[in-house]
Coordinates of N, CA and C and ligand atoms in Angstrom, one line a residue:
X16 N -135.9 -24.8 63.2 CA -135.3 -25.0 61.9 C -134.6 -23.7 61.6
X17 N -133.2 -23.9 61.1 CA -132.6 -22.7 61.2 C -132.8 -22.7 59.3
X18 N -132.9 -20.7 59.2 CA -132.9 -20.6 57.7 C -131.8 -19.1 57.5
X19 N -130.5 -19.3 56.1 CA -129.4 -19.0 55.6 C -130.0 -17.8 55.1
X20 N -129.3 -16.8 55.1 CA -129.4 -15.4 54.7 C -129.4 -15.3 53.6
X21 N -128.9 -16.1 52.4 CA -129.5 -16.5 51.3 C -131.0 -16.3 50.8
X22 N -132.0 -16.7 52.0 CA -133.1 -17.1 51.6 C -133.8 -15.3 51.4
X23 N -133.2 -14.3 51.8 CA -133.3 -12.9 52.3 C -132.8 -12.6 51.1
X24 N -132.2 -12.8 50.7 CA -131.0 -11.6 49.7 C -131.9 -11.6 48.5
X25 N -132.1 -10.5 48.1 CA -132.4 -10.2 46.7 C -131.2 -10.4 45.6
X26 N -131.9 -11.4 44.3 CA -131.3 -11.6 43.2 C -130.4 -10.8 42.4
X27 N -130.9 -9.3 42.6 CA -130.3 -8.1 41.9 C -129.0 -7.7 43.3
X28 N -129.2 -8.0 44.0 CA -128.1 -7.3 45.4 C -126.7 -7.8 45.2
X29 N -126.2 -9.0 44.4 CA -125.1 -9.5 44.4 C -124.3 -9.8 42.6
X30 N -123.3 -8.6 42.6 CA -122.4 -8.3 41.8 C -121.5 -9.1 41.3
X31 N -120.6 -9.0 40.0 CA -119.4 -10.0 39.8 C -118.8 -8.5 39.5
X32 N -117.7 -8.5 40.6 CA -116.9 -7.5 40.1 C -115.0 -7.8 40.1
X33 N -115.4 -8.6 39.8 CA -113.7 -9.6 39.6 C -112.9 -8.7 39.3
X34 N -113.2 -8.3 37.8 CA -112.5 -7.7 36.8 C -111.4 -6.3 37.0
X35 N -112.5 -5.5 38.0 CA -111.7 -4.6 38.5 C -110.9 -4.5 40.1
X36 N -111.1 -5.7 40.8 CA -110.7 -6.0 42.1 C -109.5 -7.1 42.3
X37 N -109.0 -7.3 40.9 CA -108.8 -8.5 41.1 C -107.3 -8.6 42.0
X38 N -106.6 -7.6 42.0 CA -105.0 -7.8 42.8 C -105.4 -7.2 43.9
X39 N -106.9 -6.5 44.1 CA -107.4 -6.1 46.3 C -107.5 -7.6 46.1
X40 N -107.9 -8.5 45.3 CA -108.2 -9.8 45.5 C -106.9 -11.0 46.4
X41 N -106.1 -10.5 45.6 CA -104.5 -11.2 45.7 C -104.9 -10.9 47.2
X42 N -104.4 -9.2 47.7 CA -103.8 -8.9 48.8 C -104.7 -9.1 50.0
X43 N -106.1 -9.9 49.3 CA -107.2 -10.1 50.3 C -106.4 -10.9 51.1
X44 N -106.4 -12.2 49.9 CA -106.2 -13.4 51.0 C -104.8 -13.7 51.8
X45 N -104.1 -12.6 51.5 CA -102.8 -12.6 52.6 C -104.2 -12.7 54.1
X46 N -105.0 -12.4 54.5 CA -105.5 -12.4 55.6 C -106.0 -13.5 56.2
X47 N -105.8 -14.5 54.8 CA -106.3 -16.0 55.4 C -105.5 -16.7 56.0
X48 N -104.0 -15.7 56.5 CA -103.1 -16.2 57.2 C -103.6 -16.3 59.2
X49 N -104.9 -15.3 58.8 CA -104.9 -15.4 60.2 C -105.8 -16.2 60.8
X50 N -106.3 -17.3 59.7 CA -106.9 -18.4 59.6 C -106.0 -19.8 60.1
X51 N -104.7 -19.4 60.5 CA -103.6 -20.5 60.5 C -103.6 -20.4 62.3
X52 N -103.1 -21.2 62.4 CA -102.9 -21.4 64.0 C -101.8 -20.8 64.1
X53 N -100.7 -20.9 62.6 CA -99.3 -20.7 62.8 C -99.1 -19.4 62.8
X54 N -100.0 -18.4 62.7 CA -99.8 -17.3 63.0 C -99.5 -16.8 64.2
X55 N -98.1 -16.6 64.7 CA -97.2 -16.0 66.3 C -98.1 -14.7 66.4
X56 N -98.4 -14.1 65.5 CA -98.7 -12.3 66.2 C -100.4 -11.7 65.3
X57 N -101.5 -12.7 65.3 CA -102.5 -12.0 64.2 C -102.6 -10.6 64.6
X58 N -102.6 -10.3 65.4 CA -103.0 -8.7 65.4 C -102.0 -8.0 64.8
X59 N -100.8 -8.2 64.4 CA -99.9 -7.3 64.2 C -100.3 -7.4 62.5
X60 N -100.0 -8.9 62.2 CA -101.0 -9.2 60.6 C -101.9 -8.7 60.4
X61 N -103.1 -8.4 60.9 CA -104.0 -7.8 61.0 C -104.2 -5.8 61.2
X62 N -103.1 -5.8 61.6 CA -103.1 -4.8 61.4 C -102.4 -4.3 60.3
X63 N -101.5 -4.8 59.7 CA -100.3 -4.6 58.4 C -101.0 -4.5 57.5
X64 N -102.3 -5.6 57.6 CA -103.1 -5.7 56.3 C -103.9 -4.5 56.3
X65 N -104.6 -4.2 57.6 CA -105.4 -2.6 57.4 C -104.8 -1.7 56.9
X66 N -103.8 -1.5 57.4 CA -103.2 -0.6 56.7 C -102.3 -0.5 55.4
X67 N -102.2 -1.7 54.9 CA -102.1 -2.0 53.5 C -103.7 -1.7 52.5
X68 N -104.7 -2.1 53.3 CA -105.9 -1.7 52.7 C -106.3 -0.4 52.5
X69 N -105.8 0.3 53.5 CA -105.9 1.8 53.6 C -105.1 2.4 52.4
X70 N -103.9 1.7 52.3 CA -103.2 2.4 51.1 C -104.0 2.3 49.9
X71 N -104.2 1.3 49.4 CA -105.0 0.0 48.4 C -106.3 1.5 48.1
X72 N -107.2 1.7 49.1 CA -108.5 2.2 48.9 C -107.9 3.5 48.0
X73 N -106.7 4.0 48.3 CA -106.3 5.7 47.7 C -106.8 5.2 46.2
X74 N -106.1 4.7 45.6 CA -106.2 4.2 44.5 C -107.3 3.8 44.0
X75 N -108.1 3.4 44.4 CA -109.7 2.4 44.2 C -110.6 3.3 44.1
X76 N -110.7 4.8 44.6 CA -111.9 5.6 44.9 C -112.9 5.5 43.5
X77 N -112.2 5.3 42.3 CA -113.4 5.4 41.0 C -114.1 4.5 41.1
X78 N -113.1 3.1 40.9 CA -114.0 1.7 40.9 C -114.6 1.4 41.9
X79 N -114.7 1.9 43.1 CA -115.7 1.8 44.4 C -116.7 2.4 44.0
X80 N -116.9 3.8 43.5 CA -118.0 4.2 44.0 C -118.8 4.0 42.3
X81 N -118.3 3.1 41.0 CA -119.0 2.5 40.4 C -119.5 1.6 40.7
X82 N -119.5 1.1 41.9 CA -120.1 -0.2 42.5 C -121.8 0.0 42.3
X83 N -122.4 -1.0 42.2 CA -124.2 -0.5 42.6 C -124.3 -0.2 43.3
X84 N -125.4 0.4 43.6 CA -125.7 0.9 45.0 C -127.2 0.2 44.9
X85 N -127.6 0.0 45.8 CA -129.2 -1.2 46.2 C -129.6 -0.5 47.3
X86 N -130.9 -0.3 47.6 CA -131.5 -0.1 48.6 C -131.1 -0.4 50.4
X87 N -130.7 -1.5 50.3 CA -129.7 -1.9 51.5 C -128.3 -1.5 51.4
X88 N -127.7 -2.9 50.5 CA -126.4 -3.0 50.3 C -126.4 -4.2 49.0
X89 N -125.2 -3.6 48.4 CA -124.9 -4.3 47.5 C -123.7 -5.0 47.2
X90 N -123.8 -6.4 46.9 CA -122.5 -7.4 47.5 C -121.6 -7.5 46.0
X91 N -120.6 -7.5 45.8 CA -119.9 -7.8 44.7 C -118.7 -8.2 45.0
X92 N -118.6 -9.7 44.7 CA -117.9 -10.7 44.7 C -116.4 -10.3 43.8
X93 N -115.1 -10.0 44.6 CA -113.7 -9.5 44.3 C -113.0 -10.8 43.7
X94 N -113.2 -12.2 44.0 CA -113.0 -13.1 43.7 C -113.1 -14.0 44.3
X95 N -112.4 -15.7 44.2 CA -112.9 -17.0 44.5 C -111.7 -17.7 44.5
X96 N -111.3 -18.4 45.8 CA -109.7 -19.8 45.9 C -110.5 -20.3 46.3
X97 N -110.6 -21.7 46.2 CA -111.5 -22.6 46.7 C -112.8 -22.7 46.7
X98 N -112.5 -22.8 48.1 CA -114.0 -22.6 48.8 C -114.1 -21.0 49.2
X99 N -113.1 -20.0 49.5 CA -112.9 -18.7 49.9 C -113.7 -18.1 48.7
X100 N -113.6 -17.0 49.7 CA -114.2 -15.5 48.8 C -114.4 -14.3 49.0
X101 N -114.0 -13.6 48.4 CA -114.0 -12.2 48.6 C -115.0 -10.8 48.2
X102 N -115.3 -10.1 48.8 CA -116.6 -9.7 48.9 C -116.0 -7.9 49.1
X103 N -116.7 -7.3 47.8 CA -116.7 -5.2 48.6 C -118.5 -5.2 48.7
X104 N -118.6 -4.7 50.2 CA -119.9 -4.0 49.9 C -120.3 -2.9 50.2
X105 N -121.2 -2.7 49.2 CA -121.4 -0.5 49.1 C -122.5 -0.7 50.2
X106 N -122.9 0.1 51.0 CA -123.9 0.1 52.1 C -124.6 1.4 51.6
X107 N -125.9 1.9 52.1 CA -126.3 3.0 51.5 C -126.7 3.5 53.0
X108 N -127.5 4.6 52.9 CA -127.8 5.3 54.5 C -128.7 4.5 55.2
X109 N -128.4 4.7 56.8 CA -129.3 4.0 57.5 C -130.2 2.7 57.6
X110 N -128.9 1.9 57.3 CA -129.2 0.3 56.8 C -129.3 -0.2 58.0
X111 N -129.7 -1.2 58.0 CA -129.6 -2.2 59.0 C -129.7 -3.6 58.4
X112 N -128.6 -4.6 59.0 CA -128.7 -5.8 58.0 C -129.5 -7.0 59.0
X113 N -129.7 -7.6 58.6 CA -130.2 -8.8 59.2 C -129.1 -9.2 60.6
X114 N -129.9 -9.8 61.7 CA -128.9 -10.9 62.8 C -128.4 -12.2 61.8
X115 N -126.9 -12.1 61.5 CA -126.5 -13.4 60.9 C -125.6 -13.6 61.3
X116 N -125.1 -15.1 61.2 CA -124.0 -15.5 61.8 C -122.8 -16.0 60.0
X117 N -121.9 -16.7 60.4 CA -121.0 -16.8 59.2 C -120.3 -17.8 59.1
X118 N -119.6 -18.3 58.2 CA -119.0 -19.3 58.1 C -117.6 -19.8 59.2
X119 N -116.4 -20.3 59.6 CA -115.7 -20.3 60.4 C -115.0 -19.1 60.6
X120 N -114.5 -19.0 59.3 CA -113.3 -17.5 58.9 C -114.0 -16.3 58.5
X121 N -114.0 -15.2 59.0 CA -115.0 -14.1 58.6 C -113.7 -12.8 58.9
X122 N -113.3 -12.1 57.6 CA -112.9 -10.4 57.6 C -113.1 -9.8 57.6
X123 N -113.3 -8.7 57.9 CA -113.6 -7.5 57.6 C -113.1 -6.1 58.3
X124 N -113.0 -5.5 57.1 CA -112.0 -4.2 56.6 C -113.3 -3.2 56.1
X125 N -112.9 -1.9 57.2 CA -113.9 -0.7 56.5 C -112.9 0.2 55.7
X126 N -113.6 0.1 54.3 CA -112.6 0.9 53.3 C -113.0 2.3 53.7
X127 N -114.3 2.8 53.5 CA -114.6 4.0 53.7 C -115.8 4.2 54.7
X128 N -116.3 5.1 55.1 CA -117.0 5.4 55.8 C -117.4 4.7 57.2
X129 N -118.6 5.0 57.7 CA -118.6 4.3 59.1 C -119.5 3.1 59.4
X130 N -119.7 2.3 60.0 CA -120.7 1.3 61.0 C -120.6 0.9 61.9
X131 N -121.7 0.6 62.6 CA -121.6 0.1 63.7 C -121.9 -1.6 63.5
X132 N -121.7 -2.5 64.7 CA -121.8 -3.6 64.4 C -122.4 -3.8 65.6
X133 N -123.3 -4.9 65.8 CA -124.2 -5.4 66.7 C -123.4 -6.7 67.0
X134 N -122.8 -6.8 68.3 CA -123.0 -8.5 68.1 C -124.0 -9.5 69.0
X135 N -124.5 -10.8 68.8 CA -124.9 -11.3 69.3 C -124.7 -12.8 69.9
X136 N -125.3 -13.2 71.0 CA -124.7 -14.7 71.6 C -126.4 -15.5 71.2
X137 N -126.1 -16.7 70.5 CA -127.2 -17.5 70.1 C -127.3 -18.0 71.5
X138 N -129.0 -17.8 71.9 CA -129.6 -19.1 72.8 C -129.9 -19.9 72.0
X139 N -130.6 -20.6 70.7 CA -131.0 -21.5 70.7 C -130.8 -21.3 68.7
X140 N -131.6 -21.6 68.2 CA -131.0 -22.0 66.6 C -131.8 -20.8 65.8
X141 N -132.6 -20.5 66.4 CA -133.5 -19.0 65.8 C -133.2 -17.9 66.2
X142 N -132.7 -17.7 67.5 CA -132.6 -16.6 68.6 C -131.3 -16.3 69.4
X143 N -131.3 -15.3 68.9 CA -129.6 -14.2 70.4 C -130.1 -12.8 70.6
X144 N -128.8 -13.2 71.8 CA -129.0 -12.2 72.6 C -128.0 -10.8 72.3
X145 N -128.3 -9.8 71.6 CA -127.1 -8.6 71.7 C -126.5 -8.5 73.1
X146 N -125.0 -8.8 72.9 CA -123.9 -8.6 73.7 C -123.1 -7.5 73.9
X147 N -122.9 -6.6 72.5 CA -122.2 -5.8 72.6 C -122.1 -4.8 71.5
X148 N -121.6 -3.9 71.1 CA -121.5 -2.8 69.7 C -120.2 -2.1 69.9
X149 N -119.9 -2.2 68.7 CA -118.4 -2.0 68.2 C -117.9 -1.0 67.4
X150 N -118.3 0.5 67.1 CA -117.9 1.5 66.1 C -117.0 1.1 65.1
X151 N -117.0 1.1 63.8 CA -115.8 1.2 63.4 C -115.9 2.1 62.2
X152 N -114.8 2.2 61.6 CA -114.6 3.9 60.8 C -113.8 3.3 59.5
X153 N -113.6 4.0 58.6 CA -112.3 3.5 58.0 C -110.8 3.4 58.3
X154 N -110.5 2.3 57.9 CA -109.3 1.6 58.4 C -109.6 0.5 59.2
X155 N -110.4 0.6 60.1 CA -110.9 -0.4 61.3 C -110.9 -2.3 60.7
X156 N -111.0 -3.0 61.4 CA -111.1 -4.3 60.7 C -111.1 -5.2 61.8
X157 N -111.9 -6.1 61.9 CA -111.7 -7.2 62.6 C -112.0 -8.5 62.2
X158 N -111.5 -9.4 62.5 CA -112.0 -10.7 62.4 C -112.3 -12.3 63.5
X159 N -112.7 -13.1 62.7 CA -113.1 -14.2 63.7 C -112.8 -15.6 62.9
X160 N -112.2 -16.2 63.6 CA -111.7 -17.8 63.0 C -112.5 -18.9 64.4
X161 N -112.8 -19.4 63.8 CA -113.7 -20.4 65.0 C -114.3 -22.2 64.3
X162 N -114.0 -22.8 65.7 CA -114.0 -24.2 65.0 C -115.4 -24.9 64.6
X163 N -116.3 -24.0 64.4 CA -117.4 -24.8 63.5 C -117.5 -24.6 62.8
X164 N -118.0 -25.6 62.3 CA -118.1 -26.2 60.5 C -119.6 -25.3 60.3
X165 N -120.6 -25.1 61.3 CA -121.9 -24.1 61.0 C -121.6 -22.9 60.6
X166 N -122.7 -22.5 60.5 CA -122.7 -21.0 59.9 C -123.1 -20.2 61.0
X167 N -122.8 -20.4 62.5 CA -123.8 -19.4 63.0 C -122.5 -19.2 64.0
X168 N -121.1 -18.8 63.4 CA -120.2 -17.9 63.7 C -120.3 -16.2 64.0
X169 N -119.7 -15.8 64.7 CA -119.5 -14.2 64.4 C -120.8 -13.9 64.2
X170 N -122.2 -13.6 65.1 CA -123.4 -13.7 64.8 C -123.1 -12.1 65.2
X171 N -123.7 -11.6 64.2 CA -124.0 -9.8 64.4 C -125.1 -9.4 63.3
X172 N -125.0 -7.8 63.5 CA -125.6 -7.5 62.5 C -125.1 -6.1 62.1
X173 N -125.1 -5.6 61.2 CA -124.4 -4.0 60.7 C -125.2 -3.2 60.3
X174 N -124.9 -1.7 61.1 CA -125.5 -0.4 60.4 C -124.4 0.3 59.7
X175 N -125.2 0.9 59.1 CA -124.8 2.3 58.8 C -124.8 3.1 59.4
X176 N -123.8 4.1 59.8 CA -123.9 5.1 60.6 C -123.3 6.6 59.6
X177 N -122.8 6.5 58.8 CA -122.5 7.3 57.4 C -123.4 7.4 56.5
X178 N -123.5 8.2 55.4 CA -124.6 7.9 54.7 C -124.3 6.9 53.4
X179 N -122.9 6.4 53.3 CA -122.5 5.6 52.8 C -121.3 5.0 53.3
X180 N -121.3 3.6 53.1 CA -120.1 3.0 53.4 C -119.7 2.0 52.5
X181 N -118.3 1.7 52.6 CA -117.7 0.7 52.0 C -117.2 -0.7 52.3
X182 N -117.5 -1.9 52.6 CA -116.3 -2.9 53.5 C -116.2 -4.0 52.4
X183 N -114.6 -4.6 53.0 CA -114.1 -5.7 52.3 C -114.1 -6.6 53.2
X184 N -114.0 -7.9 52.4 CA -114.7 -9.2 53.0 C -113.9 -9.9 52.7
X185 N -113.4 -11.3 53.5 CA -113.2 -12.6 53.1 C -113.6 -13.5 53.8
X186 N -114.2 -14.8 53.1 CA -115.0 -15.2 54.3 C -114.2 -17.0 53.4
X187 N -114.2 -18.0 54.9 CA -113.6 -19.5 54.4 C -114.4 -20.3 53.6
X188 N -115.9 -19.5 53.4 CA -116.9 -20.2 52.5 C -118.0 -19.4 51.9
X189 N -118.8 -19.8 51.7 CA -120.1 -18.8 51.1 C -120.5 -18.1 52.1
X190 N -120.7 -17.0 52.4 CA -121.3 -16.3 53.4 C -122.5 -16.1 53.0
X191 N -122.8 -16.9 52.0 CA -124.7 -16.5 51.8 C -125.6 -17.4 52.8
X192 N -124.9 -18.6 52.8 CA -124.9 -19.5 54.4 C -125.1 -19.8 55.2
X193 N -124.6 -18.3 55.7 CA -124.9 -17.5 57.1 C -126.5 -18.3 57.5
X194 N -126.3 -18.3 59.0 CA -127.6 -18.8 59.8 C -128.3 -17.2 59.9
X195 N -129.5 -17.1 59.9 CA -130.6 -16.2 60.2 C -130.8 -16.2 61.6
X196 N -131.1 -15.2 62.3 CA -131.6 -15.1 63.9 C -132.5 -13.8 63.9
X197 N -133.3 -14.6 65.1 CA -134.0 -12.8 65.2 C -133.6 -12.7 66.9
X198 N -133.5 -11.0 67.2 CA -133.1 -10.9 68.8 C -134.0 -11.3 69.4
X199 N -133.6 -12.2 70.7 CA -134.3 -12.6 71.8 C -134.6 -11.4 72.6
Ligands
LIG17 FE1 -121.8 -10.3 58.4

């Protein structure tokens, strides 16, 4: 029986920070273009957008670091189209997040600081295998578009490797969703 990283998250960990994110919000979901088949070049999109993000963060340094800060990490929701959603979250030192996997569409953009990323290949609906680890710094950004309708996409998990960090999110659904795993 598989169980949603929802069922993990503390009540206090997840923010409404609309108010002050709301045009990172706009320029988020230019990235839901790489959600399109019709995209000729994502990496180059993908990269225009990082570094449009990079610009974006100069600007943002007050309202980021009023963000909460939570013992883990703290999620605060930039805004909502649809089913989409947009997500900054403040990490604090020496985190480690759970093995989760994600909805089809999953972004992500390091505004500031560093992490590392674990990823993993599911054997079965509780359990994967770490595959691989990925540095990334600010500016960095990758993403994953993939044809299931499950949550157990893009299965990883994130540290901290700074004593604080920043990332931006867009995900094609609730990322609270996410499937749970523990390493095999
Ligand atoms: Fe994730």
């Amino acid at each position: 029986m598989c169980i949603a990283l929802k069922s993990i998250l503390a009540d206090q960990q997840t923010y409404d920070a609309r108010d002050a994110f709301a045009d990172v919000f706009q320029q988020l979901l230019g990235a839901k273009a790489l959600a399109s088949n019709d995209t000729d070049a994502p990496c180059q999109l993908s990269q225009q957008l990082a570094d449009d993000f990079s610009q974006l963060a100069q600007s943002y340094r007050e309202p980021l670091h009023a963000l909460p800060e939570h013992d883990t990490y703290s999620r605060n929701i930039i805004g909502t189209d649809d089913k989409w959603i947009g997500f900054i979250c403040r990490w604090g030192a020496n985190v480690t997040s759970s093995i989760h996997g994600h909805p089809p569409f999953a972004y992500y953009h390091v505004i500031d600081g560093e992490v590392a990323m674990d990823f993993y290949r599911p054997i079965n609906d509780c359990e994967a295998l770490k595959t691989s680890t990925t540095e990334m710094r600010a500016g960095d950004s990758i993403f994953s578009n993939n044809k299931s309708n499950q949550f157990d996409n893009l299965v990883h998990r994130v540290r901290t490797t700074s004593t604080t960090a920043f990332t931006l999110h867009l995900y094609s659904d609730n990322p609270a969703k996410g499937q749970l795993f523990k390493a095999a």
